[in-house]
């Protein structure tokens, strides 16, 4: 089949008629939003703890519901609960063993093990007390068949009877994906240990309490404009106790309370009872990361509704009792932007960032629905508009991208005059193919669209395969053509640990040592790095190119990039035939350079996907394209996504 198709591609005379598209270079539809493409982050699939947050120790504060979960204890170990951190009171006491040949100690299993790179440094730290005591800290190969389990080991002397932080650097000489951390008491007395931590020294920007460098780099390489955080359903909470409260995620890291992660039990067939949130990656780290990667932060806050799938309306917080929730929103704005003499601005400064983070957007509620949501959102909107007219507010349109509830919420959002409406669509292939014109007829007078969570879910055994990515690329031509209406778009979810996922497909997969970028990742990257500054009219036989009948499965859009004086055209061929295309430029003020660039994302097998073992199976490929008489002629392989870049001179 592949051979037949490439023969077909090589000889355009076998093909159906040429597809002639026109880019109307003098017809600007609108500017492209500076926040157009970005990231949706949620601590799902071990995306934060065990993922982006580089901490290698699980349950470092002994605060999981089962306090010793993640730890193996041996010898004389007692769990205590009057430690130095009032929001994390538990710690362990290691005492003398019953026999001199026996040992007391603890062993941590990490997140599906701990990834160690040969020759890299790892910072072990612990809060401890017990003057004169000595511990031995080891990194071990958990399932070693070799002579010794010990990869590296160091001793640490405890010098005080008061709580104090100690640190040592461990340097393994071998690589190990699933190591454990083991601590022995070597002396005769008691030693108390709290907040037992192990980080790579080589984190993103070498920060202590830092983030995994390879994962952040993968995010930065997406060139994101906007960064939604912390979710997702995690915002809502199964009950009041585990809703996301940003204030619990800032300040001294040792005293940020541990919270249950709802994704540990949401899908019983992917059950992870050891999934908790340490909040080590909290709101300060989030704002800092947004700044690092040049993305506008877009926090989503709880609106006073617990997860509506899991709770009846009568369990919810009444709309007239939202003071605490509204205050949280105001305080977050102060934490991000406030003067350092304000309560929350001062904390930001103490944490290391006296300059404001320039927060401009705030989402209230995640996937909420019904009048119950509109009533609560109204309370927030009234207060925020009055006190912070500079903040743009994002409201929800519920979990589904169409239907009665969706219409009802859009009406509500227009009445409340929110700035953007968050739409979610996890939908199958035929939905993505049929939605090329989704935004063409949206009402331009009301709020704008934030496509806040979306991904093509093609049923089958594989999830992040090429076909899903291709259909996302096709659909996104409609976002670009409607750049006046769609001002933000974020694929979801972002990250997934190969051993700990609950939801798929996801944009980036990883294990303890490596990262894999999916085909969908490359689609997002090609859009974000070629978004241009202005969207242009593009037609074929006078119509927009959106996969309509008679359009041979083609989707296309065009932008002008004022900064690089470049025209960028994206064409997606969703058909199983090669397509002969001509792209003609009309209304040009300047000539096009005769040689342009094209970037192709293509796989001959629709079910093919990148994997951790073979991460570069499907990657974008660059080539030259020739321009003749202000037009390009090309043959698009079946099932392919092409980006053409032509510079004006
Ligand atoms: O992205 C996974 C989940 O999908 C999000 O938490 C939720 O908002 C949506 O239902």
mmCIF file with all atom_site columns, N, CA, C and O in Angstrom, residues 67 378 592 625:
data_model
loop_
_atom_site.group_PDB
_atom_site.id
_atom_site.type_symbol
_atom_site.label_atom_id
_atom_site.label_alt_id
_atom_site.label_comp_id
_atom_site.label_asym_id
_atom_site.label_entity_id
_atom_site.label_seq_id
_atom_site.pdbx_PDB_ins_code
_atom_site.Cartn_x
_atom_site.Cartn_y
_atom_site.Cartn_z
_atom_site.occupancy
_atom_site.B_iso_or_equiv
_atom_site.pdbx_formal_charge
_atom_site.auth_seq_id
_atom_site.auth_comp_id
_atom_site.auth_asym_id
_atom_site.auth_atom_id
_atom_site.pdbx_PDB_model_num
ATOM 1  N N  . UNK A 1 67  ? 0.577   6.602  57.318 1.00 0.00 ? 67  UNK A N  1
ATOM 2  C CA . UNK A 1 67  ? 1.749   7.480  57.432 1.00 0.00 ? 67  UNK A CA 1
ATOM 3  C C  . UNK A 1 67  ? 3.048   6.899  56.887 1.00 0.00 ? 67  UNK A C  1
ATOM 4  O O  . UNK A 1 67  ? 3.950   7.643  56.521 1.00 0.00 ? 67  UNK A O  1
ATOM 5  N N  . UNK A 1 378 ? -21.102 34.561 39.529 1.00 0.00 ? 378 UNK A N  1
ATOM 6  C CA . UNK A 1 378 ? -21.530 35.974 39.593 1.00 0.00 ? 378 UNK A CA 1
ATOM 7  C C  . UNK A 1 378 ? -20.933 36.676 40.830 1.00 0.00 ? 378 UNK A C  1
ATOM 8  O O  . UNK A 1 378 ? -20.463 37.814 40.756 1.00 0.00 ? 378 UNK A O  1
ATOM 9  N N  . UNK A 1 592 ? 7.732   37.391 -2.913 1.00 0.00 ? 592 UNK A N  1
ATOM 10 C CA . UNK A 1 592 ? 8.168   36.301 -2.045 1.00 0.00 ? 592 UNK A CA 1
ATOM 11 C C  . UNK A 1 592 ? 9.544   35.830 -2.485 1.00 0.00 ? 592 UNK A C  1
ATOM 12 O O  . UNK A 1 592 ? 9.834   35.789 -3.684 1.00 0.00 ? 592 UNK A O  1
ATOM 13 N N  . UNK A 1 625 ? 11.194  24.623 -0.248 1.00 0.00 ? 625 UNK A N  1
ATOM 14 C CA . UNK A 1 625 ? 10.092  24.625 -1.214 1.00 0.00 ? 625 UNK A CA 1
ATOM 15 C C  . UNK A 1 625 ? 10.322  25.809 -2.160 1.00 0.00 ? 625 UNK A C  1
ATOM 16 O O  . UNK A 1 625 ? 10.775  26.871 -1.720 1.00 0.00 ? 625 UNK A O  1
#
